[in-house]
Short mmCIF file of C-alpha atoms in Angstrom, two decimals:
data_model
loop_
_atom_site.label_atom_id
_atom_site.label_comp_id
_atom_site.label_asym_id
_atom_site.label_seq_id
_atom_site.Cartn_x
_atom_site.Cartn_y
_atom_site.Cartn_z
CA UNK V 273 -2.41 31.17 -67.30
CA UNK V 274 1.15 33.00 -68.02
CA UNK V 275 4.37 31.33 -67.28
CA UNK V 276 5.87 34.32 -66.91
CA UNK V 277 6.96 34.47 -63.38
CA UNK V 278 5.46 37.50 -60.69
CA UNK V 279 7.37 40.15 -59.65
CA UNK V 280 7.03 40.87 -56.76
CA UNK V 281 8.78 43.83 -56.22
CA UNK V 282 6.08 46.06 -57.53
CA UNK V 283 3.52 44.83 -55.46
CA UNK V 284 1.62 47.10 -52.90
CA UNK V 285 2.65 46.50 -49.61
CA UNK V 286 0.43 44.13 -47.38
CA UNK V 287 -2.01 46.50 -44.75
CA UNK V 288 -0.69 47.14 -41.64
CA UNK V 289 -3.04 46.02 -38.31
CA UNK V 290 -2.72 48.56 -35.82
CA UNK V 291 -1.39 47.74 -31.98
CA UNK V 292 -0.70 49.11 -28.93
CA UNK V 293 2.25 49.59 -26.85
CA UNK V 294 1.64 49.98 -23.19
CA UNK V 295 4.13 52.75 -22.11
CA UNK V 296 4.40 51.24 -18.76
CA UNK V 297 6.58 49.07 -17.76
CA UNK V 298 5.73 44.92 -17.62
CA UNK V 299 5.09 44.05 -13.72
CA UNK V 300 3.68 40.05 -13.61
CA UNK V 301 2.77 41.08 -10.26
CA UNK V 302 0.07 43.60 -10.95
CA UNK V 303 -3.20 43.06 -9.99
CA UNK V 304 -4.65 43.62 -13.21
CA UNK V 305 -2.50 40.48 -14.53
CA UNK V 306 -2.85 38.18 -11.24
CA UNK V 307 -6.22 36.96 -9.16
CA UNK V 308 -5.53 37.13 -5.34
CA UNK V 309 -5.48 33.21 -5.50
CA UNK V 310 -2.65 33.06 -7.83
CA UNK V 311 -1.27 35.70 -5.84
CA UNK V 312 -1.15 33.78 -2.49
CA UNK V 313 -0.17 31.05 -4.46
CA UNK V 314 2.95 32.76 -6.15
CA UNK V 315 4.23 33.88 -2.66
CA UNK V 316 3.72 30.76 -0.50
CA UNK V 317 6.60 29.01 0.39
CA UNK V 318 7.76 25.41 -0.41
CA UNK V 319 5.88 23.75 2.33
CA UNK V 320 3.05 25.93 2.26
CA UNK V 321 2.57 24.73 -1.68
CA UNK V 322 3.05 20.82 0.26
CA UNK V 323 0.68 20.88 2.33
CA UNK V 324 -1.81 22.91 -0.15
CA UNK V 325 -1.24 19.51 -2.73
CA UNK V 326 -1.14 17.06 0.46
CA UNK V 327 -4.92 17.99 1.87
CA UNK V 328 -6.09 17.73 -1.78
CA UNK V 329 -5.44 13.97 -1.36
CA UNK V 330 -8.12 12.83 0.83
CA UNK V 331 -6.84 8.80 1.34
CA UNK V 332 -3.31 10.20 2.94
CA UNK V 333 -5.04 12.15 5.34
CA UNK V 334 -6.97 9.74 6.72
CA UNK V 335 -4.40 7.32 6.76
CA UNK V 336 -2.22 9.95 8.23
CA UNK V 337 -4.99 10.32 11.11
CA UNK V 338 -5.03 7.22 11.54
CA UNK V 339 -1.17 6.54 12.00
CA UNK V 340 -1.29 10.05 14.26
CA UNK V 341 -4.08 8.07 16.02
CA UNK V 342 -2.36 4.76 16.20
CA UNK V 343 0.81 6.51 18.12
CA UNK V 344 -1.36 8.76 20.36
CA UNK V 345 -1.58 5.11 21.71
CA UNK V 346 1.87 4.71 22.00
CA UNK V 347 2.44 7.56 24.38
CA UNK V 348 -0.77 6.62 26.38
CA UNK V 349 -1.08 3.81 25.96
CA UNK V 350 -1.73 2.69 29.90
CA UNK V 351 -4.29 5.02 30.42
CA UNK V 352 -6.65 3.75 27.18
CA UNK V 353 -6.12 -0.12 28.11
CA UNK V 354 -8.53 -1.18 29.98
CA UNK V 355 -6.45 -3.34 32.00
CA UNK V 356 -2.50 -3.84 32.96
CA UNK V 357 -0.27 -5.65 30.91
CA UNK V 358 -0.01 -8.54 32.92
CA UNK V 359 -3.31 -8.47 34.93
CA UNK V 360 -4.80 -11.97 34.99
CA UNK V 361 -8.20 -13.19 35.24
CA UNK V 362 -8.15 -16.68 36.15
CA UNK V 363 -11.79 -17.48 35.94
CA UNK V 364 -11.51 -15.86 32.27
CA UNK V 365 -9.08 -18.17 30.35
CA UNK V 366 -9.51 -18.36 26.67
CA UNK V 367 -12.88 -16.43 26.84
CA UNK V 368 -14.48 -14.94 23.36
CA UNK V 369 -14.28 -11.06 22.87
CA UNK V 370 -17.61 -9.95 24.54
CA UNK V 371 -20.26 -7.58 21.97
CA UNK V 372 -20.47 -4.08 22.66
CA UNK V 373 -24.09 -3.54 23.03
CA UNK V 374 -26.34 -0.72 23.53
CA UNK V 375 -29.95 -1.45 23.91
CA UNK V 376 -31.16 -4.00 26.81
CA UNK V 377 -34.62 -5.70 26.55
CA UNK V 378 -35.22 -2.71 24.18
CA UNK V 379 -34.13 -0.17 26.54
CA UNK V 380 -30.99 2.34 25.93
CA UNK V 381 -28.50 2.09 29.13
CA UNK V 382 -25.70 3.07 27.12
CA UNK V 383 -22.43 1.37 26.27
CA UNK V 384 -22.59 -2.17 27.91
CA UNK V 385 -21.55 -6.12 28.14
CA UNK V 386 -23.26 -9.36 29.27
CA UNK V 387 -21.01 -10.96 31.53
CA UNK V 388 -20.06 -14.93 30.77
CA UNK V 389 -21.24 -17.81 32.87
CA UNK V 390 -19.19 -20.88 31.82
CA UNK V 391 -19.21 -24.64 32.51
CA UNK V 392 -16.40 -27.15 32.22
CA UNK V 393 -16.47 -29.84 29.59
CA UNK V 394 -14.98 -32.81 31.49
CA UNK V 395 -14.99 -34.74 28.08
CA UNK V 396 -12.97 -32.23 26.29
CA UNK V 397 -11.39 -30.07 29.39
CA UNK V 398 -12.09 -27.06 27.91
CA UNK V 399 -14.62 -24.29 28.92
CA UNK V 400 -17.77 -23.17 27.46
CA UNK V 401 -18.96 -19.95 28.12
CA UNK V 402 -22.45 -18.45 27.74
CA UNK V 403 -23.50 -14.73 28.05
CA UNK V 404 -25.52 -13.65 31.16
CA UNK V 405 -28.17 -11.51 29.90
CA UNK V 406 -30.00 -11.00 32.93
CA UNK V 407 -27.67 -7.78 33.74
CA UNK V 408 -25.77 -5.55 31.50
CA UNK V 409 -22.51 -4.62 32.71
CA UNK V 410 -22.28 -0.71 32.24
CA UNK V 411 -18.82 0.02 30.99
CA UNK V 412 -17.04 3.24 33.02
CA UNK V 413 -15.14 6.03 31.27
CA UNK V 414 -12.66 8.34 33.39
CA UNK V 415 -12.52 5.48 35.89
CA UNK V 416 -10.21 4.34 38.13
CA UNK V 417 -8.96 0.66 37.66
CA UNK V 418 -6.02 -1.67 37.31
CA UNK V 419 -2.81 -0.08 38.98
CA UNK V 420 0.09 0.89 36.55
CA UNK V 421 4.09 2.72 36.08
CA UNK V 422 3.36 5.52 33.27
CA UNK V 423 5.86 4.79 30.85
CA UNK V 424 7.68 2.25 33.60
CA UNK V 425 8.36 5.78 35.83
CA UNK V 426 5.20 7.36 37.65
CA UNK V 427 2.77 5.26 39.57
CA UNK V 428 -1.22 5.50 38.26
CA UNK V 429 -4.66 3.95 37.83
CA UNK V 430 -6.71 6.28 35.78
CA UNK V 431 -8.22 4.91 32.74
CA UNK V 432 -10.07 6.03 29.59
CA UNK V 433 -12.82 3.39 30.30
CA UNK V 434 -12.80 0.37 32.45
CA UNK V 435 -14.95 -2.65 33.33
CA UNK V 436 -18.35 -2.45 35.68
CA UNK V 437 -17.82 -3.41 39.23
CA UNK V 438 -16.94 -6.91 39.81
CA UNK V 439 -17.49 -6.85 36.08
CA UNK V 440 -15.26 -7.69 33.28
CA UNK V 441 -14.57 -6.05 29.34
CA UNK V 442 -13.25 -8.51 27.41
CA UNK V 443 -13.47 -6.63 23.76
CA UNK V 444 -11.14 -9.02 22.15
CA UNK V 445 -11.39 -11.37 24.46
CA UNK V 446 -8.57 -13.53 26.62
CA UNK V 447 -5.46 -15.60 26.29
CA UNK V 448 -4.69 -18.62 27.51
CA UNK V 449 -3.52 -16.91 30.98
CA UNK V 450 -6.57 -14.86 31.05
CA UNK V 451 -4.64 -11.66 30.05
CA UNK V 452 -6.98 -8.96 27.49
CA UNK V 453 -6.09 -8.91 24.32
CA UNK V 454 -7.07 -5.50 23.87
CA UNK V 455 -5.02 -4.43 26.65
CA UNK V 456 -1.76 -6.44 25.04
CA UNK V 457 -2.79 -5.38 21.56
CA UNK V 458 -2.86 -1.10 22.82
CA UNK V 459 0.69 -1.88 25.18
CA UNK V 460 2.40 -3.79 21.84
CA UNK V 461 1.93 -0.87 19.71
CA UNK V 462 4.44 1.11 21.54
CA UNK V 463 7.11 -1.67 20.59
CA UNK V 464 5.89 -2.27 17.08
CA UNK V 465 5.76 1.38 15.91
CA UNK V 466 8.83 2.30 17.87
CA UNK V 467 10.66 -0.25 16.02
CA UNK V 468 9.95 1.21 12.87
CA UNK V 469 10.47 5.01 13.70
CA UNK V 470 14.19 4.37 15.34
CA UNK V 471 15.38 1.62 12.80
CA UNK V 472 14.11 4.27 9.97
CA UNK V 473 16.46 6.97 11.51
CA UNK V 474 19.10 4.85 11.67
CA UNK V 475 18.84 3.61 8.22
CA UNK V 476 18.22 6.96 7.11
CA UNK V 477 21.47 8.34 8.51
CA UNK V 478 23.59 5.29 7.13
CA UNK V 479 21.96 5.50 3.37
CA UNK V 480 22.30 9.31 2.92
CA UNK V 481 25.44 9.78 4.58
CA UNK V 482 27.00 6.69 2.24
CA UNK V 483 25.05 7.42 -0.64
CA UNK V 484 25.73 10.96 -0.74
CA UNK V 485 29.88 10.66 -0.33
CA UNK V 486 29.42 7.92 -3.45
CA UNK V 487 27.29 9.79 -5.10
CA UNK V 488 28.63 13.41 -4.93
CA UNK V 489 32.44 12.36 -5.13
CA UNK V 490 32.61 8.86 -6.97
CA UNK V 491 35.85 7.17 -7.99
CA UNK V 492 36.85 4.89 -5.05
CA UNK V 493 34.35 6.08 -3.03
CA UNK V 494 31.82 4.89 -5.26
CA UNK V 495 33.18 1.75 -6.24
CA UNK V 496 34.06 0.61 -2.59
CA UNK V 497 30.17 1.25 -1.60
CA UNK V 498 28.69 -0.25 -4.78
CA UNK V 499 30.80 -3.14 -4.09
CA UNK V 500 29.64 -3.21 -0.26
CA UNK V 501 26.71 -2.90 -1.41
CA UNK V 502 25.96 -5.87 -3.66
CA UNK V 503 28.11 -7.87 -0.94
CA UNK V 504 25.52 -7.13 1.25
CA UNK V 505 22.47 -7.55 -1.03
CA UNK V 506 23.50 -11.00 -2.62
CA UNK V 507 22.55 -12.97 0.83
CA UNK V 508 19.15 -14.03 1.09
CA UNK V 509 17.09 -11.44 3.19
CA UNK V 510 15.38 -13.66 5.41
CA UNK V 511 18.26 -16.45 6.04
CA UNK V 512 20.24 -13.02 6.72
CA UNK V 513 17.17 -11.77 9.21
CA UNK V 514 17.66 -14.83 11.32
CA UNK V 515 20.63 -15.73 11.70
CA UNK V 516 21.53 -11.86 12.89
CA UNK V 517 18.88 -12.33 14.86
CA UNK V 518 19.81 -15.62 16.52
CA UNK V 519 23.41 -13.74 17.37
CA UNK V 520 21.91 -11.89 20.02
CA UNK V 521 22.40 -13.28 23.51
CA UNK V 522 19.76 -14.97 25.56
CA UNK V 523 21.32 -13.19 28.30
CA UNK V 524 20.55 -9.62 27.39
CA UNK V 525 17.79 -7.71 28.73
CA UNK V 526 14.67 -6.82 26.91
CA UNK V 527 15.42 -3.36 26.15
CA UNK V 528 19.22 -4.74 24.78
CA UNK V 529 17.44 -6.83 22.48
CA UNK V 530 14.78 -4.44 21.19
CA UNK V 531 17.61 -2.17 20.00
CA UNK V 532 20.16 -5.06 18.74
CA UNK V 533 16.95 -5.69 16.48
CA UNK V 534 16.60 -2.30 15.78
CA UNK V 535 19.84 -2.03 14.72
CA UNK V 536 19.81 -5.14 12.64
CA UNK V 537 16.58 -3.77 10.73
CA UNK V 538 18.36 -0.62 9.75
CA UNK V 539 21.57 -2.35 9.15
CA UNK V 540 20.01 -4.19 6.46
CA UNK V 541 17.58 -1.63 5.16
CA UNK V 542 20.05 1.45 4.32
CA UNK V 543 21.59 -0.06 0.93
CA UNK V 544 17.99 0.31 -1.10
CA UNK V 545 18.16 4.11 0.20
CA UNK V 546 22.55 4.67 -0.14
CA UNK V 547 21.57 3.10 -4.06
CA UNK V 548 19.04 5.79 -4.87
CA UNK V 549 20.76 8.71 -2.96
CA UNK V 550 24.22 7.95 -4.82
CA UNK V 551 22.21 7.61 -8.57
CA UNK V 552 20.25 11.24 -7.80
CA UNK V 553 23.57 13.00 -6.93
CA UNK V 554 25.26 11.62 -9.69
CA UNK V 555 23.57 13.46 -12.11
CA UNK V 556 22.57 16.76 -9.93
CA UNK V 557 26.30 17.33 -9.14
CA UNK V 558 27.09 18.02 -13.03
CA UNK V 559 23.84 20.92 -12.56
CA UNK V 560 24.47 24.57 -12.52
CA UNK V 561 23.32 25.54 -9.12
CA UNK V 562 25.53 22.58 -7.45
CA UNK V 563 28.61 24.29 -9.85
CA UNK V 564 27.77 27.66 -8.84
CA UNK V 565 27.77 26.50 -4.95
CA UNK V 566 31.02 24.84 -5.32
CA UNK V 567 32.32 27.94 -6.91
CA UNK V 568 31.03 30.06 -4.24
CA UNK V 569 33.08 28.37 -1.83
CA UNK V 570 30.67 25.86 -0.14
CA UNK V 571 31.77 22.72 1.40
CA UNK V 572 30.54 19.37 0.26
CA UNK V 573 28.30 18.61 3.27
CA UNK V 574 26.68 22.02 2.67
CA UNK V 575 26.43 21.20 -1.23
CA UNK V 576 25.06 17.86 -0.41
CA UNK V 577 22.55 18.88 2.59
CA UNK V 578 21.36 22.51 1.51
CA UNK V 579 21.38 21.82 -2.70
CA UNK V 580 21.34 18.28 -3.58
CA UNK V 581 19.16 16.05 -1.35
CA UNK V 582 16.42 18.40 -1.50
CA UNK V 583 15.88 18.49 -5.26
CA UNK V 584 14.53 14.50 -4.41
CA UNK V 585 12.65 15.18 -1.28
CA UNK V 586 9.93 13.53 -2.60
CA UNK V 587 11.79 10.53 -3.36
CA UNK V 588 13.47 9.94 0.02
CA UNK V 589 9.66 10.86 1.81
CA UNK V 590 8.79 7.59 -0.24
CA UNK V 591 11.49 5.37 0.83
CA UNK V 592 10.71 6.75 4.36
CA UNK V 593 7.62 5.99 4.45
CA UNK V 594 7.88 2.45 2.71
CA UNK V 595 10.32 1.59 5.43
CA UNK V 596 8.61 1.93 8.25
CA UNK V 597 6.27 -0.72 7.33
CA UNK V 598 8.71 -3.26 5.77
CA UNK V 599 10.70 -3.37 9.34
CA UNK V 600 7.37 -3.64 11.54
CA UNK V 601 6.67 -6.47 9.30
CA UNK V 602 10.25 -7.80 9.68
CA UNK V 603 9.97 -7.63 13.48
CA UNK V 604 5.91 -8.68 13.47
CA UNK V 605 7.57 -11.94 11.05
CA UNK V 606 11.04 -12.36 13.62
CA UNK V 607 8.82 -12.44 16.96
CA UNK V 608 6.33 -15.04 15.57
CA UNK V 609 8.84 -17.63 14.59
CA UNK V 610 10.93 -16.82 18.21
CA UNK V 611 13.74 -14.86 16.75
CA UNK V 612 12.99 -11.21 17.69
CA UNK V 613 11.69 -10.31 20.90
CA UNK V 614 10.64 -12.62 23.60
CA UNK V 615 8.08 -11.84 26.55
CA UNK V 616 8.10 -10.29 28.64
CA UNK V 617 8.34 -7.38 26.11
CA UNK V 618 5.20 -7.05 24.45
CA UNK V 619 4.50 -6.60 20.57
CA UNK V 620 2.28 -7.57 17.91
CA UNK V 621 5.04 -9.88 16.79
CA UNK V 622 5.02 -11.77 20.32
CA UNK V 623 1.11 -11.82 20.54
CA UNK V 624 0.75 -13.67 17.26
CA UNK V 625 3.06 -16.33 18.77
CA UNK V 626 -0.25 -17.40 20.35
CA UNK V 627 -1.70 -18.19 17.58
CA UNK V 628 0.88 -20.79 15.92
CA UNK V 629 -0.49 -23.66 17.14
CA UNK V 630 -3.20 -24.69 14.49
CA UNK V 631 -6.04 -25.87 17.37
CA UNK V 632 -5.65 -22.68 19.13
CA UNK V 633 -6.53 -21.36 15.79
CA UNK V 634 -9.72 -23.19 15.27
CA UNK V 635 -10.75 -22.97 19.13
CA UNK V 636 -9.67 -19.62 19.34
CA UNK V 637 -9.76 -17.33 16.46
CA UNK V 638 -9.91 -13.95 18.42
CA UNK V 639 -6.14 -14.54 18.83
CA UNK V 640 -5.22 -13.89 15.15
CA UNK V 641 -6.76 -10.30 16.38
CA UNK V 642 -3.23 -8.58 16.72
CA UNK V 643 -2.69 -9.10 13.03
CA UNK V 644 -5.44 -6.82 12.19
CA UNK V 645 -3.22 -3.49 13.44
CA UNK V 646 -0.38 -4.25 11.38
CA UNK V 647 -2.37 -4.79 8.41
CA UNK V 648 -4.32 -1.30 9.11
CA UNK V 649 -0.90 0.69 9.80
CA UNK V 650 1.18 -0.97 6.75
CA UNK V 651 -1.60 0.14 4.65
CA UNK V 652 -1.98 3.68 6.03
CA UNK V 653 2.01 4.21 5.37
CA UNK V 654 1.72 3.11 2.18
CA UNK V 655 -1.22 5.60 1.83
CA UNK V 656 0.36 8.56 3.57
CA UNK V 657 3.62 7.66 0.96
CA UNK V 658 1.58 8.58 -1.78
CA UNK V 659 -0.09 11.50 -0.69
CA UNK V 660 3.81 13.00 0.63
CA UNK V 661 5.07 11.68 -2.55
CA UNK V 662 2.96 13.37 -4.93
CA UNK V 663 2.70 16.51 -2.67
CA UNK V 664 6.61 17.15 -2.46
CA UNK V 665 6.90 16.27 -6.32
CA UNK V 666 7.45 19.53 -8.21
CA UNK V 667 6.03 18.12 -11.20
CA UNK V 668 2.73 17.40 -10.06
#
């Protein structure tokens, strides 16, 4: 082989391909270039494109049909108990939830109980019941039963379902007043989730409002807050929880103490949220579109409202829906040990105060029973965060 280097210069030029050039000019939208599915796709709005990723993930809708089932209670709640709050049955202390049965001697009547015959133990003083199967105890629906004030305002006695004649429905059974669980458990959830949608607000509007004016303007704004902040955050949470909670008078009314504790729950829940608001609009401030706003002539709030918080929707939709939760535990945790609310306002918190007493426990298990709601709704907003989460992310 020669050394001799190759000159390029007189070799043939390399073949040309042939191409085409489409006079016309470029349109993405064309429906030669675009399926009617990306089509509808490319001109749905934000929320639209939401709720197409939200319905794709099937645990969050169930959980969030469960949650929208869980407050349908709250708004009627009297008419799907089966009994009044504080309706007493006196012959029924402490009696075991009662089965829901069907089929009797092999025949179907329909949805139906055995009532209880019970007998005293003298030796123990404590009553033993045993199901009377001799007659079934048809249950009613769209009945009219134990007299109640709608929402504490209109007078009623319409029920969803209610107890046979002379008859009793005992589904969870009794307390030690003879009062239905059920019943309590259905009323309760109106405090419980109420608790958690009005603290939530409040915490809401303290976090983004503090956040944001750290956040978007800084200096000693930001310090003053950051400082606040880890004031606040270096006392023990729960300590914190009761002693706040032991500052509210004995002599306030129920609804005065439901919304000192709602206040205390969001007064202690909005640094987590002010934290991650103020780190998000640190860096988005420095973006073009914020700089082309402020140029523009728009005021802060409108920089801060219309630009900045929703480039992390999906972020505060999160924390939303991971606070809710947190304070219906706090207040579920405050009212067992005696420091939240106190009867007669009725929550899940105050019905598991029942159930501290370790032989009421082992006699009576069916009054651990309001536990089993909080579990179900903490669980289905954790759930529904996910699925809002991953649906608002534009990432994703």
């Amino acid at each position: 082989m020669s050394d001799k280097p190759i000159d390029r210069r007189n070799l043939p030029p390399p073949p040309r391909e042939g191409h085409y050039v489409d006079p016309d000019p470029f349109n993405p939208y064309t429906k030669d270039t675009l399926t009617p599915e990306q089509e509808r796709y490319y001109q749905a709005g934000q929320w639209t494109i939401m709720w197409w990723k939200f319905r794709h993930h099937k645990l969050a809708v169930v959980s969030g049909l469960v949650l929208a089932f869980f407050y349908l209670l709250v708004v009627i709640a009297e008419i799907v108990a089966p009994y009044n709050l504080h309706t007493r049955n006196t012959d029924s202390i402490y009696a075991p939830p009662q089965a829901l049965r069907f089929f009797h001697e092999g025949a179907f009547v329909g949805p139906f109980v055995y009532g209880f015959d019970y007998k005293l133990d003298l030796t123990t003083l404590s009553r033993n019941y045993v199901p009377n199967k001799s007659e079934p105890q048809r249950i009613r629906f769209f009945c009219l039963g134990d007299e109640y004030r709608f929402w504490g305002q209109w007078e009623g006695n319409f029920h969803l379902f209610c107890p046979a004649k002379d008859g009793t429905l005992f589904l969870m059974g009794t307390d030690r007043l003879g009062r239905d669980v059920l019943s309590r458990i259905i009323y309760g959830a109106r405090i419980s989730l109420t608790i958690g949608l009005i603290g939530i607000s409040l915490s809401f509007i303290l976090g983004i409002v503090i956040g944001g004016l750290a956040g978007y303007y800084g200096g000693w704004v930001d310090d003053l807050t950051q400082r606040s902040i880890e004031i606040l955050r270096s006392f023990p949470e729960i300590p914190l929880f009761m002693t706040l909670s032991a500052i509210l008078p004995v002599t306030w009314s129920p609804i005065g103490v439901f919304f000192g504790l709602t206040f205390i729950l969001a007064l202690l829940d909005w640094p987590g949220l002010a934290r991650a608001v103020r780190s998000k609009l640190l860096s988005l401030r420095e973006e073009d579109f914020a700089t082309a706003a402020q140029l523009m002539g728009a005021s802060p709030a409108r920089i801060i409202g219309r630009h900045l918080l929703p480039s992390f929707a999906s972020h505060l939709i999160a924390s939303a829906t991971l606070s809710i939760p947190n304070m219906i535990l706090a207040e579920t945790a405050l009212s067992y040990l005696g420091l939240g609310l106190r009867p007669p306002v009725t929550s899940w918190g105050v019905l598991l105060t029942e159930a501290q007493n370790i032989n009421a426990i082992t006699l009576y298990p069916w009054l651990l029973l309001p536990g089993v709601p909080v579990v179900i709704v903490v669980l289905a907003f954790n759930f529904l965060g996910d699925g809002l989460r991953d649906a608002a992310d534009p990432y994703k």
